[in-house]
PDB file of N, CA and C in Angstrom:
ATOM      1  N   UNK A   4      61.195  16.850   7.708  1.00 67.00           N
ATOM      2  CA  UNK A   4      61.587  16.039   6.576  1.00 67.00           C
ATOM      3  C   UNK A   4      60.421  15.179   6.100  1.00 67.00           C
ATOM      4  N   UNK A   5      60.261  15.140   4.804  1.00 76.00           N
ATOM      5  CA  UNK A   5      59.222  14.336   4.182  1.00 76.00           C
ATOM      6  C   UNK A   5      59.856  13.117   3.527  1.00 76.00           C
ATOM      7  N   UNK A   6      59.100  12.016   3.415  1.00 88.00           N
ATOM      8  CA  UNK A   6      59.645  10.850   2.697  1.00 88.00           C
ATOM      9  C   UNK A   6      59.801  11.186   1.223  1.00 88.00           C
ATOM     10  N   UNK A   7      60.715  10.510   0.548  1.00 94.00           N
ATOM     11  CA  UNK A   7      60.911  10.801  -0.883  1.00 94.00           C
ATOM     12  C   UNK A   7      59.722  10.330  -1.721  1.00 94.00           C
ATOM     13  N   UNK A   8      59.614  10.904  -2.901  1.00 96.00           N
ATOM     14  CA  UNK A   8      58.638  10.454  -3.891  1.00 96.00           C
ATOM     15  C   UNK A   8      59.172   9.143  -4.463  1.00 96.00           C
ATOM     16  N   UNK A   9      58.435   8.056  -4.284  1.00 97.00           N
ATOM     17  CA  UNK A   9      58.877   6.738  -4.747  1.00 97.00           C
ATOM     18  C   UNK A   9      58.353   6.471  -6.144  1.00 97.00           C
ATOM     19  N   UNK A  10      59.287   6.224  -7.066  1.00 97.00           N
ATOM     20  CA  UNK A  10      58.947   5.970  -8.463  1.00 97.00           C
ATOM     21  C   UNK A  10      59.403   4.563  -8.825  1.00 97.00           C
ATOM     22  N   UNK A  11      58.475   3.746  -9.322  1.00 95.00           N
ATOM     23  CA  UNK A  11      58.808   2.413  -9.822  1.00 95.00           C
ATOM     24  C   UNK A  11      58.858   2.488 -11.342  1.00 95.00           C
ATOM     25  N   UNK A  12      59.971   2.034 -11.918  1.00 95.00           N
ATOM     26  CA  UNK A  12      60.131   2.040 -13.369  1.00 95.00           C
ATOM     27  C   UNK A  12      60.130   0.599 -13.863  1.00 95.00           C
ATOM     28  N   UNK A  13      59.205   0.301 -14.765  1.00 92.00           N
ATOM     29  CA  UNK A  13      59.108  -1.024 -15.373  1.00 92.00           C
ATOM     30  C   UNK A  13      59.581  -0.915 -16.806  1.00 92.00           C
ATOM     31  N   UNK A  14      60.225  -1.937 -17.306  1.00 90.00           N
ATOM     32  CA  UNK A  14      60.695  -1.887 -18.679  1.00 90.00           C
ATOM     33  C   UNK A  14      61.501  -3.113 -19.045  1.00 90.00           C
ATOM     34  N   UNK A  15      62.091  -3.046 -20.228  1.00 89.00           N
ATOM     35  CA  UNK A  15      62.895  -4.143 -20.745  1.00 89.00           C
ATOM     36  C   UNK A  15      64.377  -3.866 -20.623  1.00 89.00           C
ATOM     37  N   UNK A  16      65.138  -4.368 -21.587  1.00 87.00           N
ATOM     38  CA  UNK A  16      66.595  -4.311 -21.511  1.00 87.00           C
ATOM     39  C   UNK A  16      67.158  -2.889 -21.537  1.00 87.00           C
ATOM     40  N   UNK A  17      66.569  -1.997 -22.306  1.00 87.00           N
ATOM     41  CA  UNK A  17      67.071  -0.624 -22.353  1.00 87.00           C
ATOM     42  C   UNK A  17      66.906   0.037 -20.996  1.00 87.00           C
ATOM     43  N   UNK A  18      65.758  -0.133 -20.395  1.00 90.00           N
ATOM     44  CA  UNK A  18      65.489   0.454 -19.084  1.00 90.00           C
ATOM     45  C   UNK A  18      66.339  -0.191 -17.997  1.00 90.00           C
ATOM     46  N   UNK A  19      66.620  -1.478 -18.139  1.00 88.00           N
ATOM     47  CA  UNK A  19      67.430  -2.171 -17.132  1.00 88.00           C
ATOM     48  C   UNK A  19      68.900  -1.789 -17.194  1.00 88.00           C
ATOM     49  N   UNK A  20      69.307  -1.151 -18.273  1.00 87.00           N
ATOM     50  CA  UNK A  20      70.689  -0.695 -18.370  1.00 87.00           C
ATOM     51  C   UNK A  20      71.585  -1.575 -19.213  1.00 87.00           C
ATOM     52  N   UNK A  21      71.020  -2.441 -20.003  1.00 82.00           N
ATOM     53  CA  UNK A  21      71.844  -3.314 -20.850  1.00 82.00           C
ATOM     54  C   UNK A  21      72.658  -2.484 -21.829  1.00 82.00           C
ATOM     55  N   UNK A  22      73.970  -2.641 -21.774  1.00 79.00           N
ATOM     56  CA  UNK A  22      74.863  -1.952 -22.698  1.00 79.00           C
ATOM     57  C   UNK A  22      75.177  -0.504 -22.336  1.00 79.00           C
ATOM     58  N   UNK A  23      74.796  -0.061 -21.150  1.00 80.00           N
ATOM     59  CA  UNK A  23      75.070   1.341 -20.814  1.00 80.00           C
ATOM     60  C   UNK A  23      76.477   1.543 -20.249  1.00 80.00           C
ATOM     61  N   UNK A  24      77.233   0.477 -20.124  1.00 75.00           N
ATOM     62  CA  UNK A  24      78.638   0.612 -19.719  1.00 75.00           C
ATOM     63  C   UNK A  24      79.505  -0.248 -20.641  1.00 75.00           C
ATOM     64  N   UNK A  25      80.767  -0.197 -20.445  1.00 72.00           N
ATOM     65  CA  UNK A  25      81.694  -0.901 -21.342  1.00 72.00           C
ATOM     66  C   UNK A  25      81.585  -2.422 -21.261  1.00 72.00           C
ATOM     67  N   UNK A  26      81.067  -2.932 -20.155  1.00 65.00           N
ATOM     68  CA  UNK A  26      80.965  -4.380 -19.993  1.00 65.00           C
ATOM     69  C   UNK A  26      79.847  -4.986 -20.838  1.00 65.00           C
ATOM     70  N   UNK A  27      78.946  -4.137 -21.341  1.00 62.00           N
ATOM     71  CA  UNK A  27      77.833  -4.574 -22.188  1.00 62.00           C
ATOM     72  C   UNK A  27      76.901  -5.570 -21.486  1.00 62.00           C
ATOM     73  N   UNK A  28      76.788  -5.442 -20.195  1.00 59.00           N
ATOM     74  CA  UNK A  28      75.858  -6.258 -19.425  1.00 59.00           C
ATOM     75  C   UNK A  28      74.838  -5.339 -18.766  1.00 59.00           C
ATOM     76  N   UNK A  29      73.857  -5.923 -18.117  1.00 61.00           N
ATOM     77  CA  UNK A  29      72.873  -5.124 -17.403  1.00 61.00           C
ATOM     78  C   UNK A  29      73.541  -4.432 -16.231  1.00 61.00           C
ATOM     79  N   UNK A  30      73.354  -3.148 -16.124  1.00 66.00           N
ATOM     80  CA  UNK A  30      73.925  -2.385 -15.023  1.00 66.00           C
ATOM     81  C   UNK A  30      72.937  -1.296 -14.636  1.00 66.00           C
ATOM     82  N   UNK A  31      72.154  -1.544 -13.621  1.00 74.00           N
ATOM     83  CA  UNK A  31      71.106  -0.595 -13.237  1.00 74.00           C
ATOM     84  C   UNK A  31      71.657   0.703 -12.670  1.00 74.00           C
ATOM     85  N   UNK A  32      72.948   0.737 -12.314  1.00 83.00           N
ATOM     86  CA  UNK A  32      73.524   1.978 -11.794  1.00 83.00           C
ATOM     87  C   UNK A  32      73.829   3.001 -12.879  1.00 83.00           C
ATOM     88  N   UNK A  33      73.947   2.573 -14.126  1.00 87.00           N
ATOM     89  CA  UNK A  33      74.181   3.549 -15.198  1.00 87.00           C
ATOM     90  C   UNK A  33      72.981   3.682 -16.120  1.00 87.00           C
ATOM     91  N   UNK A  34      71.905   2.958 -15.839  1.00 92.00           N
ATOM     92  CA  UNK A  34      70.686   3.029 -16.648  1.00 92.00           C
ATOM     93  C   UNK A  34      69.970   4.360 -16.411  1.00 92.00           C
ATOM     94  N   UNK A  35      69.088   4.727 -17.339  1.00 93.00           N
ATOM     95  CA  UNK A  35      68.441   6.033 -17.254  1.00 93.00           C
ATOM     96  C   UNK A  35      67.591   6.223 -15.998  1.00 93.00           C
ATOM     97  N   UNK A  36      66.942   5.194 -15.399  1.00 95.00           N
ATOM     98  CA  UNK A  36      66.191   5.468 -14.173  1.00 95.00           C
ATOM     99  C   UNK A  36      67.076   5.965 -13.023  1.00 95.00           C
ATOM    100  N   UNK A  37      68.269   5.414 -12.894  1.00 94.00           N
ATOM    101  CA  UNK A  37      69.194   5.885 -11.846  1.00 94.00           C
ATOM    102  C   UNK A  37      69.643   7.316 -12.151  1.00 94.00           C
ATOM    103  N   UNK A  38      69.873   7.594 -13.414  1.00 93.00           N
ATOM    104  CA  UNK A  38      70.267   8.948 -13.810  1.00 93.00           C
ATOM    105  C   UNK A  38      69.141   9.947 -13.551  1.00 93.00           C
ATOM    106  N   UNK A  39      67.899   9.502 -13.748  1.00 96.00           N
ATOM    107  CA  UNK A  39      66.742  10.350 -13.447  1.00 96.00           C
ATOM    108  C   UNK A  39      66.714  10.684 -11.962  1.00 96.00           C
ATOM    109  N   UNK A  40      66.932   9.694 -11.120  1.00 95.00           N
ATOM    110  CA  UNK A  40      66.958   9.916  -9.676  1.00 95.00           C
ATOM    111  C   UNK A  40      68.047  10.917  -9.299  1.00 95.00           C
ATOM    112  N   UNK A  41      69.241  10.716  -9.834  1.00 93.00           N
ATOM    113  CA  UNK A  41      70.351  11.626  -9.528  1.00 93.00           C
ATOM    114  C   UNK A  41      70.073  13.046 -10.009  1.00 93.00           C
ATOM    115  N   UNK A  42      69.529  13.170 -11.214  1.00 95.00           N
ATOM    116  CA  UNK A  42      69.217  14.482 -11.773  1.00 95.00           C
ATOM    117  C   UNK A  42      68.179  15.215 -10.924  1.00 95.00           C
ATOM    118  N   UNK A  43      67.093  14.520 -10.577  1.00 95.00           N
ATOM    119  CA  UNK A  43      66.032  15.149  -9.771  1.00 95.00           C
ATOM    120  C   UNK A  43      66.556  15.581  -8.409  1.00 95.00           C
ATOM    121  N   UNK A  44      67.287  14.709  -7.744  1.00 94.00           N
ATOM    122  CA  UNK A  44      67.800  15.056  -6.423  1.00 94.00           C
ATOM    123  C   UNK A  44      68.820  16.183  -6.482  1.00 94.00           C
ATOM    124  N   UNK A  45      69.652  16.177  -7.506  1.00 94.00           N
ATOM    125  CA  UNK A  45      70.620  17.260  -7.666  1.00 94.00           C
ATOM    126  C   UNK A  45      69.910  18.587  -7.944  1.00 94.00           C
ATOM    127  N   UNK A  46      68.904  18.556  -8.815  1.00 93.00           N
ATOM    128  CA  UNK A  46      68.151  19.765  -9.147  1.00 93.00           C
ATOM    129  C   UNK A  46      67.445  20.324  -7.909  1.00 93.00           C
ATOM    130  N   UNK A  47      66.699  19.468  -7.197  1.00 90.00           N
ATOM    131  CA  UNK A  47      65.958  19.939  -6.031  1.00 90.00           C
ATOM    132  C   UNK A  47      66.883  20.381  -4.907  1.00 90.00           C
ATOM    133  N   UNK A  48      68.030  19.724  -4.753  1.00 90.00           N
ATOM    134  CA  UNK A  48      69.001  20.155  -3.750  1.00 90.00           C
ATOM    135  C   UNK A  48      69.515  21.547  -4.077  1.00 90.00           C
ATOM    136  N   UNK A  49      69.796  21.798  -5.354  1.00 89.00           N
ATOM    137  CA  UNK A  49      70.273  23.120  -5.774  1.00 89.00           C
ATOM    138  C   UNK A  49      69.220  24.188  -5.495  1.00 89.00           C
ATOM    139  N   UNK A  50      67.974  23.902  -5.836  1.00 88.00           N
ATOM    140  CA  UNK A  50      66.890  24.869  -5.622  1.00 88.00           C
ATOM    141  C   UNK A  50      66.686  25.132  -4.133  1.00 88.00           C
ATOM    142  N   UNK A  51      66.595  24.069  -3.345  1.00 85.00           N
ATOM    143  CA  UNK A  51      66.377  24.246  -1.912  1.00 85.00           C
ATOM    144  C   UNK A  51      67.550  24.936  -1.239  1.00 85.00           C
ATOM    145  N   UNK A  52      68.762  24.590  -1.629  1.00 87.00           N
ATOM    146  CA  UNK A  52      69.948  25.220  -1.039  1.00 87.00           C
ATOM    147  C   UNK A  52      70.032  26.701  -1.377  1.00 87.00           C
ATOM    148  N   UNK A  53      69.651  27.067  -2.587  1.00 89.00           N
ATOM    149  CA  UNK A  53      69.713  28.482  -2.965  1.00 89.00           C
ATOM    150  C   UNK A  53      68.692  29.300  -2.179  1.00 89.00           C
ATOM    151  N   UNK A  54      67.556  28.704  -1.856  1.00 85.00           N
ATOM    152  CA  UNK A  54      66.534  29.414  -1.081  1.00 85.00           C
ATOM    153  C   UNK A  54      66.873  29.482   0.394  1.00 85.00           C
ATOM    154  N   UNK A  55      67.629  28.502   0.894  1.00 84.00           N
ATOM    155  CA  UNK A  55      67.930  28.428   2.320  1.00 84.00           C
ATOM    156  C   UNK A  55      69.383  28.773   2.640  1.00 84.00           C
ATOM    157  N   UNK A  56      70.151  29.102   1.617  1.00 86.00           N
ATOM    158  CA  UNK A  56      71.573  29.441   1.783  1.00 86.00           C
ATOM    159  C   UNK A  56      72.323  28.321   2.515  1.00 86.00           C
ATOM    160  N   UNK A  57      72.141  27.097   2.017  1.00 85.00           N
ATOM    161  CA  UNK A  57      72.795  25.918   2.591  1.00 85.00           C
ATOM    162  C   UNK A  57      73.518  25.137   1.509  1.00 85.00           C
ATOM    163  N   UNK A  58      74.248  24.116   1.938  1.00 87.00           N
ATOM    164  CA  UNK A  58      74.900  23.194   1.003  1.00 87.00           C
ATOM    165  C   UNK A  58      74.645  21.779   1.487  1.00 87.00           C
ATOM    166  N   UNK A  59      73.418  21.345   1.300  1.00 87.00           N
ATOM    167  CA  UNK A  59      73.024  20.004   1.725  1.00 87.00           C
ATOM    168  C   UNK A  59      72.565  19.197   0.523  1.00 87.00           C
ATOM    169  N   UNK A  60      72.587  17.894   0.687  1.00 86.00           N
ATOM    170  CA  UNK A  60      72.097  16.994  -0.345  1.00 86.00           C
ATOM    171  C   UNK A  60      70.748  16.447   0.109  1.00 86.00           C
ATOM    172  N   UNK A  61      69.741  16.617  -0.719  1.00 87.00           N
ATOM    173  CA  UNK A  61      68.402  16.163  -0.392  1.00 87.00           C
ATOM    174  C   UNK A  61      68.032  14.943  -1.225  1.00 87.00           C
ATOM    175  N   UNK A  62      67.308  14.033  -0.596  1.00 92.00           N
ATOM    176  CA  UNK A  62      66.800  12.870  -1.310  1.00 92.00           C
ATOM    177  C   UNK A  62      65.298  13.055  -1.476  1.00 92.00           C
ATOM    178  N   UNK A  63      64.921  13.740  -2.534  1.00 94.00           N
ATOM    179  CA  UNK A  63      63.525  14.074  -2.799  1.00 94.00           C
ATOM    180  C   UNK A  63      62.840  12.939  -3.569  1.00 94.00           C
ATOM    181  N   UNK A  64      63.611  12.260  -4.426  1.00 96.00           N
ATOM    182  CA  UNK A  64      63.086  11.231  -5.304  1.00 96.00           C
ATOM    183  C   UNK A  64      63.880   9.941  -5.115  1.00 96.00           C
ATOM    184  N   UNK A  65      63.176   8.816  -5.031  1.00 96.00           N
ATOM    185  CA  UNK A  65      63.817   7.497  -5.002  1.00 96.00           C
ATOM    186  C   UNK A  65      63.222   6.683  -6.141  1.00 96.00           C
ATOM    187  N   UNK A  66      64.083   6.269  -7.077  1.00 96.00           N
ATOM    188  CA  UNK A  66      63.635   5.516  -8.244  1.00 96.00           C
ATOM    189  C   UNK A  66      64.032   4.049  -8.070  1.00 96.00           C
ATOM    190  N   UNK A  67      63.054   3.174  -8.235  1.00 95.00           N
ATOM    191  CA  UNK A  67      63.272   1.729  -8.158  1.00 95.00           C
ATOM    192  C   UNK A  67      63.214   1.178  -9.576  1.00 95.00           C
ATOM    193  N   UNK A  68      64.345   0.720 -10.077  1.00 94.00           N
ATOM    194  CA  UNK A  68      64.410   0.171 -11.424  1.00 94.00           C
ATOM    195  C   UNK A  68      64.015  -1.304 -11.366  1.00 94.00           C
ATOM    196  N   UNK A  69      62.796  -1.589 -11.803  1.00 92.00           N
ATOM    197  CA  UNK A  69      62.271  -2.953 -11.771  1.00 92.00           C
ATOM    198  C   UNK A  69      62.282  -3.591 -13.155  1.00 92.00           C
ATOM    199  N   UNK A  70      63.060  -3.024 -14.063  1.00 90.00           N
ATOM    200  CA  UNK A  70      63.106  -3.513 -15.439  1.00 90.00           C
ATOM    201  C   UNK A  70      63.757  -4.893 -15.521  1.00 90.00           C
ATOM    202  N   UNK A  71      63.259  -5.666 -16.476  1.00 88.00           N
ATOM    203  CA  UNK A  71      63.798  -7.002 -16.734  1.00 88.00           C
ATOM    204  C   UNK A  71      63.939  -7.149 -18.240  1.00 88.00           C
ATOM    205  N   UNK A  72      65.157  -7.365 -18.699  1.00 85.00           N
ATOM    206  CA  UNK A  72      65.402  -7.522 -20.126  1.00 85.00           C
ATOM    207  C   UNK A  72      64.629  -8.672 -20.728  1.00 85.00           C
ATOM    208  N   UNK A  73      64.184  -8.495 -21.969  1.00 83.00           N
ATOM    209  CA  UNK A  73      63.479  -9.545 -22.681  1.00 83.00           C
ATOM    210  C   UNK A  73      62.023  -9.697 -22.291  1.00 83.00           C
ATOM    211  N   UNK A  74      61.465  -8.690 -21.619  1.00 82.00           N
ATOM    212  CA  UNK A  74      60.071  -8.765 -21.205  1.00 82.00           C
ATOM    213  C   UNK A  74      59.248  -7.691 -21.905  1.00 82.00           C
ATOM    214  N   UNK A  75      57.949  -7.746 -21.694  1.00 80.00           N
ATOM    215  CA  UNK A  75      57.047  -6.761 -22.284  1.00 80.00           C
ATOM    216  C   UNK A  75      56.026  -6.328 -21.245  1.00 80.00           C
ATOM    217  N   UNK A  76      55.251  -5.314 -21.594  1.00 80.00           N
ATOM    218  CA  UNK A  76      54.192  -4.854 -20.696  1.00 80.00           C
ATOM    219  C   UNK A  76      53.234  -5.996 -20.391  1.00 80.00           C
ATOM    220  N   UNK A  77      52.848  -6.715 -21.441  1.00 79.00           N
ATOM    221  CA  UNK A  77      51.875  -7.786 -21.262  1.00 79.00           C
ATOM    222  C   UNK A  77      52.417  -8.936 -20.417  1.00 79.00           C
ATOM    223  N   UNK A  78      53.670  -9.317 -20.659  1.00 78.00           N
ATOM    224  CA  UNK A  78      54.202 -10.501 -19.992  1.00 78.00           C
ATOM    225  C   UNK A  78      54.671 -10.246 -18.565  1.00 78.00           C
ATOM    226  N   UNK A  79      55.093  -9.036 -18.263  1.00 82.00           N
ATOM    227  CA  UNK A  79      55.697  -8.816 -16.958  1.00 82.00           C
ATOM    228  C   UNK A  79      55.124  -7.633 -16.196  1.00 82.00           C
ATOM    229  N   UNK A  80      55.110  -6.466 -16.796  1.00 79.00           N
ATOM    230  CA  UNK A  80      54.741  -5.249 -16.067  1.00 79.00           C
ATOM    231  C   UNK A  80      53.363  -5.336 -15.441  1.00 79.00           C
ATOM    232  N   UNK A  81      52.404  -5.804 -16.194  1.00 81.00           N
ATOM    233  CA  UNK A  81      51.037  -5.912 -15.681  1.00 81.00           C
ATOM    234  C   UNK A  81      50.986  -6.837 -14.471  1.00 81.00           C
ATOM    235  N   UNK A  82      51.706  -7.936 -14.533  1.00 85.00           N
ATOM    236  CA  UNK A  82      51.696  -8.902 -13.432  1.00 85.00           C
ATOM    237  C   UNK A  82      52.427  -8.359 -12.205  1.00 85.00           C
ATOM    238  N   UNK A  83      53.500  -7.620 -12.405  1.00 85.00           N
ATOM    239  CA  UNK A  83      54.209  -7.027 -11.273  1.00 85.00           C
ATOM    240  C   UNK A  83      53.294  -6.107 -10.478  1.00 85.00           C
ATOM    241  N   UNK A  84      52.504  -5.332 -11.194  1.00 83.00           N
ATOM    242  CA  UNK A  84      51.592  -4.402 -10.527  1.00 83.00           C
ATOM    243  C   UNK A  84      50.399  -5.159  -9.944  1.00 83.00           C
ATOM    244  N   UNK A  85      49.807  -6.037 -10.733  1.00 82.00           N
ATOM    245  CA  UNK A  85      48.614  -6.772 -10.307  1.00 82.00           C
ATOM    246  C   UNK A  85      48.864  -7.586  -9.044  1.00 82.00           C
ATOM    247  N   UNK A  86      50.007  -8.234  -8.955  1.00 82.00           N
ATOM    248  CA  UNK A  86      50.308  -9.087  -7.807  1.00 82.00           C
ATOM    249  C   UNK A  86      51.187  -8.407  -6.759  1.00 82.00           C
ATOM    250  N   UNK A  87      51.327  -7.071  -6.880  1.00 84.00           N
ATOM    251  CA  UNK A  87      52.024  -6.267  -5.865  1.00 84.00           C
ATOM    252  C   UNK A  87      53.444  -6.792  -5.621  1.00 84.00           C
ATOM    253  N   UNK A  88      54.168  -7.049  -6.712  1.00 87.00           N
ATOM    254  CA  UNK A  88      55.509  -7.622  -6.636  1.00 87.00           C
ATOM    255  C   UNK A  88      56.571  -6.518  -6.651  1.00 87.00           C
ATOM    256  N   UNK A  89      56.530  -5.683  -5.642  1.00 90.00           N
ATOM    257  CA  UNK A  89      57.463  -4.563  -5.535  1.00 90.00           C
ATOM    258  C   UNK A  89      58.632  -4.926  -4.623  1.00 90.00           C
ATOM    259  N   UNK A  90      59.720  -4.146  -4.687  1.00 90.00           N
ATOM    260  CA  UNK A  90      60.811  -4.351  -3.728  1.00 90.00           C
ATOM    261  C   UNK A  90      60.294  -4.166  -2.300  1.00 90.00           C
ATOM    262  N   UNK A  91      61.001  -4.710  -1.334  1.00 92.00           N
ATOM    263  CA  UNK A  91      60.519  -4.687   0.053  1.00 92.00           C
ATOM    264  C   UNK A  91      60.232  -3.276   0.563  1.00 92.00           C
ATOM    265  N   UNK A  92      60.955  -2.273   0.066  1.00 92.00           N
ATOM    266  CA  UNK A  92      60.739  -0.897   0.517  1.00 92.00           C
ATOM    267  C   UNK A  92      59.368  -0.362   0.085  1.00 92.00           C
ATOM    268  N   UNK A  93      58.790  -0.992  -0.940  1.00 93.00           N
ATOM    269  CA  UNK A  93      57.501  -0.529  -1.465  1.00 93.00           C
ATOM    270  C   UNK A  93      56.346  -1.477  -1.138  1.00 93.00           C
ATOM    271  N   UNK A  94      56.621  -2.568  -0.442  1.00 90.00           N
ATOM    272  CA  UNK A  94      55.598  -3.593  -0.191  1.00 90.00           C
ATOM    273  C   UNK A  94      54.373  -3.049   0.550  1.00 90.00           C
ATOM    274  N   UNK A  95      54.595  -2.164   1.508  1.00 91.00           N
ATOM    275  CA  UNK A  95      53.488  -1.700   2.339  1.00 91.00           C
ATOM    276  C   UNK A  95      52.564  -0.722   1.616  1.00 91.00           C
ATOM    277  N   UNK A  96      53.134   0.281   0.967  1.00 91.00           N
ATOM    278  CA  UNK A  96      52.286   1.324   0.386  1.00 91.00           C
ATOM    279  C   UNK A  96      52.347   1.411  -1.135  1.00 91.00           C
ATOM    280  N   UNK A  97      53.291   0.716  -1.749  1.00 93.00           N
ATOM    281  CA  UNK A  97      53.423   0.800  -3.198  1.00 93.00           C
ATOM    282  C   UNK A  97      54.107   2.092  -3.620  1.00 93.00           C
ATOM    283  N   UNK A  98      54.387   2.236  -4.906  1.00 96.00           N
ATOM    284  CA  UNK A  98      55.050   3.451  -5.390  1.00 96.00           C
ATOM    285  C   UNK A  98      54.060   4.603  -5.515  1.00 96.00           C
ATOM    286  N   UNK A  99      54.582   5.816  -5.502  1.00 97.00           N
ATOM    287  CA  UNK A  99      53.765   7.013  -5.739  1.00 97.00           C
ATOM    288  C   UNK A  99      53.511   7.195  -7.229  1.00 97.00           C
ATOM    289  N   UNK A 100      54.518   6.797  -8.033  1.00 97.00           N
ATOM    290  CA  UNK A 100      54.451   6.949  -9.489  1.00 97.00           C
ATOM    291  C   UNK A 100      54.963   5.656 -10.121  1.00 97.00           C
ATOM    292  N   UNK A 101      54.318   5.227 -11.202  1.00 94.00           N
ATOM    293  CA  UNK A 101      54.792   4.074 -11.983  1.00 94.00           C
ATOM    294  C   UNK A 101      55.072   4.558 -13.399  1.00 94.00           C
ATOM    295  N   UNK A 102      56.282   4.287 -13.884  1.00 95.00           N
ATOM    296  CA  UNK A 102      56.647   4.613 -15.264  1.00 95.00           C
ATOM    297  C   UNK A 102      56.781   3.297 -16.023  1.00 95.00           C
ATOM    298  N   UNK A 103      56.012   3.152 -17.081  1.00 92.00           N
ATOM    299  CA  UNK A 103      56.055   1.954 -17.917  1.00 92.00           C
ATOM    300  C   UNK A 103      56.879   2.300 -19.153  1.00 92.00           C
ATOM    301  N   UNK A 104      58.097   1.794 -19.219  1.00 90.00           N
ATOM    302  CA  UNK A 104      59.026   2.225 -20.256  1.00 90.00           C
ATOM    303  C   UNK A 104      59.607   1.052 -21.027  1.00 90.00           C
ATOM    304  N   UNK A 105      58.827   0.537 -21.954  1.00 84.00           N
ATOM    305  CA  UNK A 105      59.304  -0.530 -22.822  1.00 84.00           C
ATOM    306  C   UNK A 105      59.650   0.051 -24.178  1.00 84.00           C
ATOM    307  N   UNK A 106      60.692  -0.455 -24.799  1.00 77.00           N
ATOM    308  CA  UNK A 106      61.103   0.010 -26.123  1.00 77.00           C
ATOM    309  C   UNK A 106      60.115  -0.467 -27.166  1.00 77.00           C
ATOM    310  N   UNK A 107      60.056   0.240 -28.264  1.00 69.00           N
ATOM    311  CA  UNK A 107      59.136  -0.139 -29.320  1.00 69.00           C
ATOM    312  C   UNK A 107      59.496  -1.481 -29.940  1.00 69.00           C
ATOM    313  N   UNK A 108      60.765  -1.877 -29.866  1.00 60.00           N
ATOM    314  CA  UNK A 108      61.130  -3.160 -30.465  1.00 60.00           C
ATOM    315  C   UNK A 108      60.498  -4.334 -29.741  1.00 60.00           C
ATOM    316  N   UNK A 109      60.019  -4.139 -28.531  1.00 50.00           N
ATOM    317  CA  UNK A 109      59.329  -5.195 -27.814  1.00 50.00           C
ATOM    318  C   UNK A 109      58.046  -5.610 -28.506  1.00 50.00           C
ATOM    319  N   UNK A 110      57.395  -4.697 -29.187  1.00 53.00           N
ATOM    320  CA  UNK A 110      56.143  -5.001 -29.880  1.00 53.00           C
ATOM    321  C   UNK A 110      56.399  -5.621 -31.250  1.00 53.00           C
ATOM    322  N   UNK A 111      57.555  -5.360 -31.832  1.00 54.00           N
ATOM    323  CA  UNK A 111      57.860  -5.871 -33.152  1.00 54.00           C
ATOM    324  C   UNK A 111      57.896  -7.392 -33.213  1.00 54.00           C
ATOM    325  N   UNK A 112      58.315  -8.012 -32.120  1.00 53.00           N
ATOM    326  CA  UNK A 112      58.529  -9.458 -32.159  1.00 53.00           C
ATOM    327  C   UNK A 112      57.419 -10.246 -31.486  1.00 53.00           C
ATOM    328  N   UNK A 113      56.405  -9.578 -30.987  1.00 53.00           N
ATOM    329  CA  UNK A 113      55.338 -10.337 -30.340  1.00 53.00           C
ATOM    330  C   UNK A 113      54.423 -10.958 -31.407  1.00 53.00           C
ATOM    331  N   UNK A 114      53.910 -12.099 -31.084  1.00 53.00           N
ATOM    332  CA  UNK A 114      53.034 -12.821 -32.031  1.00 53.00           C
ATOM    333  C   UNK A 114      51.614 -12.825 -31.485  1.00 53.00           C
ATOM    334  N   UNK A 115      50.642 -12.737 -32.398  1.00 53.00           N
ATOM    335  CA  UNK A 115      49.239 -12.720 -31.945  1.00 53.00           C
ATOM    336  C   UNK A 115      48.816 -14.040 -31.326  1.00 53.00           C
TER     337      UNK A 115
END
């Protein structure tokens, strides 16, 4: 068994899951990073099971949703990476992949 591919996702309110459920609040369990994790693991489990004639669930990818609504790349994402402000599971080695996913509306309201 190999450790999963650790992906850190940085972003604003869309990435954090704001409005992705009926409560219209932040919900990281229904946000797209969690869905990406589920999709990847389901896909790889299907592929591996078909090759090995098994029915197991594999955890190939672990996605850490580090998004914070109302932030931008400049104000938050850069500092999270620069100061190694990862969840405790990533403190020692950091993520394997970083996805910077801010909506375009974040740039519309920034002032020079």
